[in-house]
């Protein structure tokens, strides 16, 4: 950027002069929401479900994303294969491994079969 850290600081101050400070929490929230929306919506940018059920569906989607082994890559496939968290929870080890992948499927199977709740 510049010859010295002092000069770099001057450049940054000039660049930021007419801009507000970034709200880090808001930026993280927006980034997270956009990522999840892209993941959870259909390929055409919207989902085909009724708007009346949106709150319940959002809660289920958030719960799904917090299950062990579930990530942005396999969550959509799981949602296409299972109607609910309950239906996911009764799948066999082989079905979970097929749907979510070998490692994630095993993590889900172990999680749902734990008896120390």
Rosetta silent file (secondary structure, phi, psi, omega in degrees, C-alpha in Angstrom):
SEQUENCE: XXXXXXXXXXXXXXXXXXXXXXXXXXXXXXXXXXXXXXXXXXXXXXXXXXXXXXXXXXXXXXXXXXXXXXXXXXXXXXXXXXXXXXXXXXXXXXXXXXXXXXXXXXXXXXXXXXXXX
SCORE:     score description
SCORE:     0.000 S_00000001
   1 L     0.000  -55.875 -176.656    0.000    0.000    0.000 S_00000001
   2 L  -145.441  176.729 -177.382    2.513    2.540    1.096 S_00000001
   3 L   -72.703  -26.480 -176.730    6.111    2.880    2.161 S_00000001
   4 L  -143.448  162.118  176.643    5.339    2.867    5.857 S_00000001
   5 H   -60.115  -33.103  178.966    2.523    1.975    8.247 S_00000001
   6 H   -62.802  -44.055  178.270    2.051    5.688    8.891 S_00000001
   7 H   -66.193  -38.636  177.530    1.385    6.353    5.208 S_00000001
   8 H   -61.693  -42.340  177.866   -0.980    3.367    5.031 S_00000001
   9 H   -60.438  -42.046  177.855   -2.955    4.797    7.955 S_00000001
  10 H   -60.909  -42.352  179.188   -3.277    8.129    6.134 S_00000001
  11 H   -61.710  -46.866 -179.876   -4.624    6.356    3.046 S_00000001
  12 H   -63.009  -39.608  178.332   -7.213    4.453    5.077 S_00000001
  13 H   -62.605  -40.348  177.829   -8.309    7.620    6.880 S_00000001
  14 H   -65.571  -41.586 -179.967   -8.850    9.365    3.537 S_00000001
  15 H   -64.848  -35.735 -175.858  -10.820    6.415    2.181 S_00000001
  16 H   -89.297   -4.701 -171.810  -13.059    6.276    5.266 S_00000001
  17 L   -51.414  -46.287 -174.905  -13.550   10.033    5.593 S_00000001
  18 L  -103.374   22.663 -178.737  -17.084   10.178    4.115 S_00000001
  19 L  -125.658  147.754  177.201  -18.295    6.756    5.276 S_00000001
  20 L   -76.107  158.796  175.461  -19.897    5.525    8.479 S_00000001
  21 L   -66.525  146.237  179.917  -18.226    2.911   10.642 S_00000001
  22 L   -75.374  134.107  172.788  -19.210   -0.640    9.812 S_00000001
  23 L   -88.231  101.630 -172.994  -21.626   -2.350   12.192 S_00000001
  24 H   -60.394  -44.703 -179.404  -19.868   -5.719   12.440 S_00000001
  25 H   -60.647  -42.149  179.488  -22.823   -7.533   14.042 S_00000001
  26 H   -66.638  -40.555  179.223  -25.190   -6.316   11.334 S_00000001
  27 H   -63.394  -42.013  178.877  -22.748   -7.291    8.572 S_00000001
  28 H   -64.546  -42.657  179.681  -22.350  -10.786   10.005 S_00000001
  29 H   -62.809  -44.028  179.193  -26.132  -11.173   10.310 S_00000001
  30 H   -63.879  -44.740  179.039  -26.718  -10.059    6.722 S_00000001
  31 H   -61.463  -42.679  179.674  -24.005  -12.358    5.425 S_00000001
  32 H   -65.411  -45.304 -178.993  -25.387  -15.286    7.381 S_00000001
  33 H   -63.908  -41.712  179.276  -28.967  -14.643    6.256 S_00000001
  34 H   -64.118  -40.589  179.358  -27.983  -14.322    2.603 S_00000001
  35 H   -63.951  -47.250 -179.927  -26.007  -17.534    2.793 S_00000001
  36 H   -66.213  -39.844  178.328  -28.838  -19.440    4.454 S_00000001
  37 H   -61.656  -44.143  178.311  -31.424  -17.965    2.090 S_00000001
  38 H   -61.990  -36.709  179.771  -29.381  -19.069   -0.909 S_00000001
  39 H   -70.173  -46.507 -169.292  -29.028  -22.513    0.582 S_00000001
  40 H   -87.702  -16.281  178.219  -32.607  -23.019    1.645 S_00000001
  41 L   -86.926  161.995  179.241  -34.415  -21.465   -1.307 S_00000001
  42 L   -70.257  175.436 -177.850  -34.954  -23.256   -4.560 S_00000001
  43 L   -62.497  -27.823 -178.893  -32.791  -22.818   -7.611 S_00000001
  44 L   -85.182    3.629  175.409  -35.137  -20.139   -8.954 S_00000001
  45 L    94.932    1.040  176.387  -34.625  -17.984   -5.830 S_00000001
  46 L  -145.877  157.948  177.651  -37.829  -18.766   -3.989 S_00000001
  47 L   -98.464  160.293 -173.756  -39.356  -21.715   -2.263 S_00000001
  48 L   -95.106   10.943 -176.964  -42.640  -23.241   -3.285 S_00000001
  49 L   -85.916  157.483  178.071  -44.112  -23.470    0.193 S_00000001
  50 L   -63.738  145.105  179.615  -47.050  -21.421    1.435 S_00000001
  51 H   -68.859  -24.979 -179.643  -46.120  -18.150    3.106 S_00000001
  52 H   -62.396  -31.087 -177.009  -48.369  -19.019    6.078 S_00000001
  53 H   -92.487    5.638 -171.277  -45.998  -21.805    7.140 S_00000001
  54 H   -60.100  -41.275 -179.638  -42.853  -19.714    6.726 S_00000001
  55 H   -63.183  -44.739  178.862  -42.192  -19.201   10.457 S_00000001
  56 H   -66.033  -41.147  179.816  -42.475  -22.890   11.254 S_00000001
  57 H   -65.644  -38.796  177.872  -40.371  -23.823    8.256 S_00000001
  58 H   -62.551  -41.606  179.229  -37.676  -21.329    9.243 S_00000001
  59 H   -63.165  -42.990  179.196  -37.507  -22.826   12.722 S_00000001
  60 H   -65.339  -40.496  179.139  -37.174  -26.339   11.290 S_00000001
  61 H   -64.248  -42.762  178.359  -34.501  -25.202    8.825 S_00000001
  62 H   -64.395  -39.487  178.331  -32.526  -23.512   11.592 S_00000001
  63 H   -64.401  -43.666  178.909  -32.815  -26.622   13.737 S_00000001
  64 H   -56.957  -45.275 -177.157  -31.641  -28.799   10.841 S_00000001
  65 H   -67.297  -14.415  179.093  -28.569  -26.632   10.304 S_00000001
  66 L   -98.491   -1.575  177.378  -27.607  -27.087   13.956 S_00000001
  67 L   -73.692  148.611  179.845  -27.664  -30.883   13.899 S_00000001
  68 L   -59.491  132.533  176.954  -24.272  -32.635   14.009 S_00000001
  69 L    87.920  -14.437 -178.343  -22.814  -33.175   10.558 S_00000001
  70 L   -86.718  131.121  179.144  -25.304  -30.910    8.766 S_00000001
  71 L  -139.442 -177.074 -178.382  -23.771  -28.086    6.790 S_00000001
  72 H   -60.947  -28.898 -176.515  -24.612  -25.824    3.881 S_00000001
  73 H   -73.403  -41.353 -173.777  -23.580  -28.507    1.432 S_00000001
  74 H  -103.959   -8.852 -177.217  -25.856  -31.318    2.606 S_00000001
  75 H   -62.409  -41.547 -177.870  -28.787  -29.464    4.244 S_00000001
  76 H   -65.889  -40.725  178.494  -30.639  -28.888    1.001 S_00000001
  77 H   -63.952  -40.500  177.595  -30.382  -32.532   -0.012 S_00000001
  78 H   -61.310  -43.828 -179.794  -31.671  -33.556    3.413 S_00000001
  79 H   -64.651  -32.949  177.487  -34.635  -31.175    3.032 S_00000001
  80 H   -70.843  -28.305 -176.653  -35.427  -32.652   -0.380 S_00000001
  81 H   -91.700  -26.788 -172.904  -35.411  -36.185    1.053 S_00000001
  82 L  -123.330  138.171  179.823  -37.164  -35.630    4.400 S_00000001
  83 L   -81.042  -22.644 -176.079  -40.426  -33.889    5.200 S_00000001
  84 L  -156.793  168.857  174.809  -39.523  -33.167    8.824 S_00000001
  85 H   -64.295  -36.910  179.351  -36.876  -33.522   11.484 S_00000001
  86 H   -61.573  -42.960  179.377  -38.954  -36.406   12.864 S_00000001
  87 H   -67.825  -32.940  175.855  -38.798  -38.270    9.551 S_00000001
  88 H   -66.034  -38.524 -174.205  -35.047  -37.652    9.411 S_00000001
  89 H   -68.560  -20.404 -178.395  -34.624  -39.018   12.931 S_00000001
  90 L   -99.760    3.763  178.733  -36.090  -42.448   12.098 S_00000001
  91 L   -68.503  150.464  176.956  -33.947  -43.079    9.027 S_00000001
  92 L   -73.866  166.138  177.951  -31.553  -46.012    9.106 S_00000001
  93 H   -56.397  -44.503 -178.319  -27.803  -45.529    9.224 S_00000001
  94 H   -64.148  -41.359  179.146  -27.531  -46.439    5.534 S_00000001
  95 H   -64.775  -43.825  179.411  -30.255  -43.971    4.537 S_00000001
  96 H   -63.181  -39.950  178.735  -28.653  -41.151    6.520 S_00000001
  97 H   -66.780  -37.152  177.921  -25.258  -41.901    5.001 S_00000001
  98 H   -67.419  -42.269 -176.093  -26.770  -41.898    1.509 S_00000001
  99 H   -73.919  -50.339 -170.862  -28.645  -38.633    2.078 S_00000001
 100 H   -99.624  -11.433 -174.928  -26.092  -36.610    4.063 S_00000001
 101 L   105.951  159.223 -173.072  -22.830  -38.319    3.146 S_00000001
 102 H   -59.902  -47.916 -176.687  -20.856  -40.993    5.004 S_00000001
 103 H   -73.991  -49.334 -179.829  -19.440  -38.878    7.833 S_00000001
 104 H   -63.129  -39.240  178.343  -22.430  -36.564    8.305 S_00000001
 105 H   -61.797  -40.624  177.715  -24.821  -39.511    8.080 S_00000001
 106 H   -66.065  -41.198  178.746  -22.942  -41.339   10.825 S_00000001
 107 H   -62.347  -42.282  178.561  -22.966  -38.232   13.020 S_00000001
 108 H   -64.454  -44.366 -179.778  -26.717  -37.855   12.544 S_00000001
 109 H   -59.292  -47.625  179.789  -27.333  -41.534   13.243 S_00000001
 110 H   -62.027  -43.066 -179.862  -25.295  -41.382   16.455 S_00000001
 111 H   -60.779  -47.792 -176.591  -27.028  -38.170   17.531 S_00000001
 112 H   -71.774  -22.331 -177.731  -30.542  -39.525   17.016 S_00000001
 113 H   -97.920   -0.742  178.541  -29.747  -42.848   18.737 S_00000001
 114 L   -60.328  141.512 -179.593  -28.103  -41.343   21.836 S_00000001
 115 L  -109.943    7.018 -177.011  -29.862  -42.438   24.991 S_00000001
 116 L  -101.368   44.728  178.638  -28.487  -39.840   27.407 S_00000001
 117 L   -87.830    0.000    0.000  -31.115  -37.140   26.848 S_00000001
